[in-house]
Coordinates of C-alpha atoms in Angstrom, one line a residue:
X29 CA 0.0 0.0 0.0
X30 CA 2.9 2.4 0.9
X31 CA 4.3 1.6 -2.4
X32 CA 1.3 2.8 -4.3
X33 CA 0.7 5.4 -2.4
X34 CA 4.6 6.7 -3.4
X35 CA 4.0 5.9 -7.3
X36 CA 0.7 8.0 -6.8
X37 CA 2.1 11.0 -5.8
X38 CA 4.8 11.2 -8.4
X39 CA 2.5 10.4 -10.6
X40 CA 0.5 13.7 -9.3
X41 CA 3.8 15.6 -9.2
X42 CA 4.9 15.0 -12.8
X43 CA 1.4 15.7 -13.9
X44 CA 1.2 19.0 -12.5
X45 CA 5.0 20.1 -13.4
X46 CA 4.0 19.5 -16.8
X47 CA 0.3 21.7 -16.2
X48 CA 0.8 24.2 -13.9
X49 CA -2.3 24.9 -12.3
X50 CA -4.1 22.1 -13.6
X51 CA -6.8 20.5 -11.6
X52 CA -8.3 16.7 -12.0
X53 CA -9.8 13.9 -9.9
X54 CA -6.7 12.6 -7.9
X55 CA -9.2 9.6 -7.1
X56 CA -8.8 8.4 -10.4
X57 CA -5.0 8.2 -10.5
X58 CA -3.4 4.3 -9.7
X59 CA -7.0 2.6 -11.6
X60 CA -7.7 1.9 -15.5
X61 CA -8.7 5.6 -15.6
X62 CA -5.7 6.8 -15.3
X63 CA -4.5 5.7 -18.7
X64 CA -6.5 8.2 -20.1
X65 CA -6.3 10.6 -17.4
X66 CA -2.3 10.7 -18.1
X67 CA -2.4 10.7 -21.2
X68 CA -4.6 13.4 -21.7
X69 CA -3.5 16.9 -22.8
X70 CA -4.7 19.5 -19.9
X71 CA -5.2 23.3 -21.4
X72 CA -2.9 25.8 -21.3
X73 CA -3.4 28.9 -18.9
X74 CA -4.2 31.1 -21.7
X75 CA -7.2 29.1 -23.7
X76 CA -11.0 30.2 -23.2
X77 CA -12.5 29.8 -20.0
X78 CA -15.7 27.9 -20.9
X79 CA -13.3 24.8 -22.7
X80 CA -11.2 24.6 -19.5
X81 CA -14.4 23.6 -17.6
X82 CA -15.8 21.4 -19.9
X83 CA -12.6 19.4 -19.9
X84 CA -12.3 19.6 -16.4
X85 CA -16.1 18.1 -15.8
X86 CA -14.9 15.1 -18.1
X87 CA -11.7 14.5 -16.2
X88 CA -14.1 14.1 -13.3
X89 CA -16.8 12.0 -14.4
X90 CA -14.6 9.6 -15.8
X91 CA -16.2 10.1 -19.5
X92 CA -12.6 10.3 -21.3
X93 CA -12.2 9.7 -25.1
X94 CA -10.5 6.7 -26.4
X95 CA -6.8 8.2 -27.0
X96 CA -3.1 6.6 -27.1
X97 CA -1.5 6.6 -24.3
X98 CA 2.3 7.2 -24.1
X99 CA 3.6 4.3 -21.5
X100 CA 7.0 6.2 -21.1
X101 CA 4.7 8.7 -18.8
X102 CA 3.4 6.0 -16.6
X103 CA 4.4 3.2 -13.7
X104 CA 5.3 0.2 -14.6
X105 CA 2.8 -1.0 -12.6
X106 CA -0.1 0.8 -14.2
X107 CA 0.8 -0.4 -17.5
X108 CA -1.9 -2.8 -19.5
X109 CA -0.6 -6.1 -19.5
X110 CA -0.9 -7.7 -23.0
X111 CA -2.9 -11.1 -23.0
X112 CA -0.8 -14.1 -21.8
X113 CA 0.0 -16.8 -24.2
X114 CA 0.9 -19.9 -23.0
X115 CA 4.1 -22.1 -24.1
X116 CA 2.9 -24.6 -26.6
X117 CA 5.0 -28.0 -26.5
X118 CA 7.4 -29.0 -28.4
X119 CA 5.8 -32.8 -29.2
X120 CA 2.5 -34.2 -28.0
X121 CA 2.2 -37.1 -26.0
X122 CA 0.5 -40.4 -26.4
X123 CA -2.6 -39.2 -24.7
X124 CA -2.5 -36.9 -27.6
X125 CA -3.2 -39.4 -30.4
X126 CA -6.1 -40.5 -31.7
X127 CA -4.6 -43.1 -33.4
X128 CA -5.5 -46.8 -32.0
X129 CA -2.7 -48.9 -30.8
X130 CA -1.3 -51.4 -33.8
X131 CA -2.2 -55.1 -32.5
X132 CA 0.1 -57.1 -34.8
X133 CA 0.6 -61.0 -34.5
X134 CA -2.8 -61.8 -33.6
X135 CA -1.7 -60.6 -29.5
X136 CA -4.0 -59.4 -27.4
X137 CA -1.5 -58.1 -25.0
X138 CA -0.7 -55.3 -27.7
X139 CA 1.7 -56.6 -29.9
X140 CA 4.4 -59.2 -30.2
X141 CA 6.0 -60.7 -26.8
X142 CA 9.3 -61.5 -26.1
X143 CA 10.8 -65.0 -25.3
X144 CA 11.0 -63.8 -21.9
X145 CA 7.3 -62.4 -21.3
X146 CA 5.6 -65.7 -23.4
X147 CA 7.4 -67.7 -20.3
X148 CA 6.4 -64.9 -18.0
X149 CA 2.4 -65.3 -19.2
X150 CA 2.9 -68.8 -19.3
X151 CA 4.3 -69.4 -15.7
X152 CA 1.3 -66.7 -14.5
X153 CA -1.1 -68.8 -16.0
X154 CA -0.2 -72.5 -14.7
X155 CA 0.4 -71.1 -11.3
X156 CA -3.6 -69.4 -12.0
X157 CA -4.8 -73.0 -12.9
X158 CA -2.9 -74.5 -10.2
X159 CA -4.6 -72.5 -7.5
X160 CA -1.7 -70.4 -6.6
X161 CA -2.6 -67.1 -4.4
X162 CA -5.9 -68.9 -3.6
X163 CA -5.1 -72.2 -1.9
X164 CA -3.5 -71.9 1.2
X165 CA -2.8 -74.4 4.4
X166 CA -5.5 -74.4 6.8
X167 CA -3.5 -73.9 10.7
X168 CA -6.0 -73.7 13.9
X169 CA -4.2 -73.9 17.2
X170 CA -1.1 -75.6 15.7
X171 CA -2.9 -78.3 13.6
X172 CA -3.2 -78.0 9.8
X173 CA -6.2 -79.4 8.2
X174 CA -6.3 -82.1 5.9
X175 CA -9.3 -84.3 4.8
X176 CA -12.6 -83.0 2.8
X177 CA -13.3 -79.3 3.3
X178 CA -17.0 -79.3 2.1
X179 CA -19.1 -82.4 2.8
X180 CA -22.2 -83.1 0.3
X181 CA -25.6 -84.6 1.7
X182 CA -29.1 -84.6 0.2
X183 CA -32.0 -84.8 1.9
X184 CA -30.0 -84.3 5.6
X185 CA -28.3 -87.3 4.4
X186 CA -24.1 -87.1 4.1
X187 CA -23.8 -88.9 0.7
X188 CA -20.3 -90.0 -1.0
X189 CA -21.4 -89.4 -4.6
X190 CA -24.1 -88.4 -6.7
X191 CA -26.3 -90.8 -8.3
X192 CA -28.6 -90.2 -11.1
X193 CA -30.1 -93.9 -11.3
X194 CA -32.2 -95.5 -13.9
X195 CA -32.0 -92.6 -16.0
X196 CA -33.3 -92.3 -19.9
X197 CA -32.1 -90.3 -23.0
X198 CA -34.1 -86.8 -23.4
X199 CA -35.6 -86.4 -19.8
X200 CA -34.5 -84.0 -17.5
X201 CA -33.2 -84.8 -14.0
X202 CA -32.8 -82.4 -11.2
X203 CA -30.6 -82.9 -7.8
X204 CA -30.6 -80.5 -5.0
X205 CA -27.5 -81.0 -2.9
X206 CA -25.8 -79.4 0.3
X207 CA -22.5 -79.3 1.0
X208 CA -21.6 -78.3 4.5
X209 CA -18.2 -77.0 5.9
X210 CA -16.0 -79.3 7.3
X211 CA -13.2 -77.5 7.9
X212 CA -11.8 -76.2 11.2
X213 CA -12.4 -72.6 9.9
X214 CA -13.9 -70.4 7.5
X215 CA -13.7 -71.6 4.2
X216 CA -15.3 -71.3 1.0
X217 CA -14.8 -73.0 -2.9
X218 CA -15.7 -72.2 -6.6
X219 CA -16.9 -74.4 -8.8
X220 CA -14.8 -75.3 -11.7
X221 CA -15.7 -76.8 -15.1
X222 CA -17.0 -80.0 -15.8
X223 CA -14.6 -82.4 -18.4
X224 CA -15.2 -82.2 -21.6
X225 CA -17.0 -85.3 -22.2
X226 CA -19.7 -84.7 -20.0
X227 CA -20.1 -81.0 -20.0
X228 CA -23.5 -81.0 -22.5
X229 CA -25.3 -83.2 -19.9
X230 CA -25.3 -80.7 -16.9
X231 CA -25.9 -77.6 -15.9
X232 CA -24.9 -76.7 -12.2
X233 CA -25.8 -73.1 -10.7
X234 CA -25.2 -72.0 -7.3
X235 CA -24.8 -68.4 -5.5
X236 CA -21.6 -68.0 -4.1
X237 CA -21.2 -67.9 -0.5
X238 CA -18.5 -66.4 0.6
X239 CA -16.3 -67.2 3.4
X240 CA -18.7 -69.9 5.1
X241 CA -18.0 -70.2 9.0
X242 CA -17.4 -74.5 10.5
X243 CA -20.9 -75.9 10.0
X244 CA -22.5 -73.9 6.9
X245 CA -24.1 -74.7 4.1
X246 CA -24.5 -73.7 0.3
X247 CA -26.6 -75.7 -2.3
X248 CA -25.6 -76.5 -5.5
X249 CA -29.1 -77.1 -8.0
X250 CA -27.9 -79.8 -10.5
X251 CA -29.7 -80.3 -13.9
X252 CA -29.1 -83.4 -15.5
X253 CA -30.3 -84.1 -19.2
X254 CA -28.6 -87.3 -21.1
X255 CA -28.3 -87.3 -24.4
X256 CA -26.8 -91.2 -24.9
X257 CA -27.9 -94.5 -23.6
X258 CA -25.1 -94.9 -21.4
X259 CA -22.9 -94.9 -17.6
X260 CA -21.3 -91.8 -16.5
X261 CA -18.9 -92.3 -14.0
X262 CA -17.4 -88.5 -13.6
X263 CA -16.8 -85.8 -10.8
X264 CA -17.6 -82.3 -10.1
X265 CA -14.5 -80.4 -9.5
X266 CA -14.4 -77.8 -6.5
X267 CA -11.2 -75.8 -5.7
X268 CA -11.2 -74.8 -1.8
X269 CA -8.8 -72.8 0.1
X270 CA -7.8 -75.4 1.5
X271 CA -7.0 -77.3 -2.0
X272 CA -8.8 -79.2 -4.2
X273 CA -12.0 -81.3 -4.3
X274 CA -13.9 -83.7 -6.2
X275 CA -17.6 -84.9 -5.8
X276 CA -17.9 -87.9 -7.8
X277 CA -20.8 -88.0 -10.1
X278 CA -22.4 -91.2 -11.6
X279 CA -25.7 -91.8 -13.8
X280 CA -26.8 -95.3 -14.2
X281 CA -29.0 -96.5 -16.8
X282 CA -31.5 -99.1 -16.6
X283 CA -30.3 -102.9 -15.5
X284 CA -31.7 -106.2 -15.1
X285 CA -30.7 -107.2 -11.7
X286 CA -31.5 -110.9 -10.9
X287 CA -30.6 -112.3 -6.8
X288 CA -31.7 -115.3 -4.9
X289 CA -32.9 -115.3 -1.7
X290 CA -30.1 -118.2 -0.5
X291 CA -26.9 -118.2 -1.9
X292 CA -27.5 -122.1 -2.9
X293 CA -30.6 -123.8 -4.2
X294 CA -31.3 -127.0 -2.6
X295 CA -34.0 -129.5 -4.8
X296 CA -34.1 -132.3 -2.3
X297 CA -35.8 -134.8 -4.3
X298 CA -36.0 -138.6 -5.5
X299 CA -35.7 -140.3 -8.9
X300 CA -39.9 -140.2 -10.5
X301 CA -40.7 -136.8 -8.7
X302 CA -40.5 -133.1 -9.7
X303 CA -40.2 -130.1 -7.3
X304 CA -41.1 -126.4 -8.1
X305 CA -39.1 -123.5 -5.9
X306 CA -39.6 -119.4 -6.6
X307 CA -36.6 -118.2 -5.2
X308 CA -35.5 -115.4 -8.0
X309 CA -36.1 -111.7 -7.5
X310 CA -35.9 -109.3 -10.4
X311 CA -34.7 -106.2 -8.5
X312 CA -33.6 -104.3 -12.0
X313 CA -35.9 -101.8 -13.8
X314 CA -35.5 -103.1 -16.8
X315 CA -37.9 -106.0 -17.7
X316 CA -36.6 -110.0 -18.5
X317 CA -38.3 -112.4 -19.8

């Protein structure tokens, strides 16, 4: 403020060295209206009386014409700034470009790899399959677990496979079943594909649970529809935190089963007579003759 206040008077004194006797609107001097005031040419002591006023009134109302203004007469500081033009850069960067990234080689990792990053991706994605960063040793109180994480049962019955019995070609089959966990903390599982040869024939859904506590539950809603006349002796692969899993699965078709009541048939009989015994049982679903 002291600083203005200095430039403002000098500004004042050179004014009135150069117009003797010269009177203006000293409020007006350090603002944008002092371009013009400076600039402007006050009268001389010897021109008309009536002019002098009238220039005086406009110095005071602010209502200056648009006239050049000779910066050598003022501050620095009261000097018009031109408009600032900012430094352009010397390249553009890659943000810049609207060009999409070349793909070449058929890689969707954006272009060609190395010998080093194919065994890179290739070591990533075996230690993916294999489980890494998701199984990990199960320790409670100094014990590691070992055995089946998740138990299945249907019904409220612990089963050790799931059976699709006495099946035929073109119906559909539906299993509900449970599988608790048995594991000495919280664990929890996702459900990996089916092989290959038996993928067609089921459909498994499920909502995924989470980390399930000792003792809970999730159900797994199987869909079974067979498209051949024939066994399937598969399994339905689970990967747990605590390592891998396999529920076997195993559709039978229809049999003839034939069993006796005795292990040995005894005709206790003489030479001349004949003796009927019933002791066959056709458990099968399929019919004999």
């Amino acid at each position: 403020e002291g600083w203005r206040m200095t430039q403002k008077d000098r500004l004042i004194e050179k004014v009135l060295s150069k117009n003797p006797g010269a009177s203006f609107n000293s409020s007006l001097v350090g603002s944008r209206t002092l371009n013009d005031t400076a600039s402007f040419q006050l009268p001389a002591a010897d021109e008309p009386r009536e002019r002098v006023e009238r220039l005086n009134s406009m110095i005071d109302t602010a209502d200056m014409p648009n006239v050049e203004v000779d910066a050598s007469d003022l501050p620095a500081a009261t000097i018009p700034k031109k408009a600032e033009v900012h430094a352009v850069p010397e390249f553009t960067g890659i943000w810049d470009d609207a060009k999409p990234v070349a793909v070449t080689g058929g890689s969707k990792w954006g272009g060609n790899l190395s010998n080093l990053e194919q065994k890179y991706l290739a070591d990533a994605m075996s230690r993916k399959k294999a489980g890494h960063g998701w199984i990990e040793p199960q320790v409670v109180w100094g014990r590691t677990f070992t055995g089946t994480a998740f138990v299945p049962s249907e019904k409220a019955r612990d089963v050790t496979a799931i059976e699709f019995k006495d099946f035929e070609p073109g119906k559909v089959y539906k299993r509900k079943v449970t599988l608790t966990n048995a594991s000495n903390s919280f664990n929890t599982f996702k459900l990996l594909a089916l092989p290959d040869v038996v993928k067609d024939f089921f459909d498994i859904s499920y909502t995924h649970p989470g980390a399930l506590a000792p003792g809970l539950t999730c159900d797994l809603k199987i869909k079974f529809e067979p498209k051949i006349n024939e066994d399937i002796e598969e399994y339905i692969p689970l990967l747990c935190q605590t390592g891998p899993q396999n529920i076997t699965l195993r559709c039978l078709t229809k049999k003839v089963s034939v069993e006796t009541r005795t292990p040995e048939v005894e005709l206790d009989v003489i030479m001349g007579e004949a003796l009927t015994r019933r002791d066959f049982l056709f458990l099968g679903s399929l019919g004999l003759r």
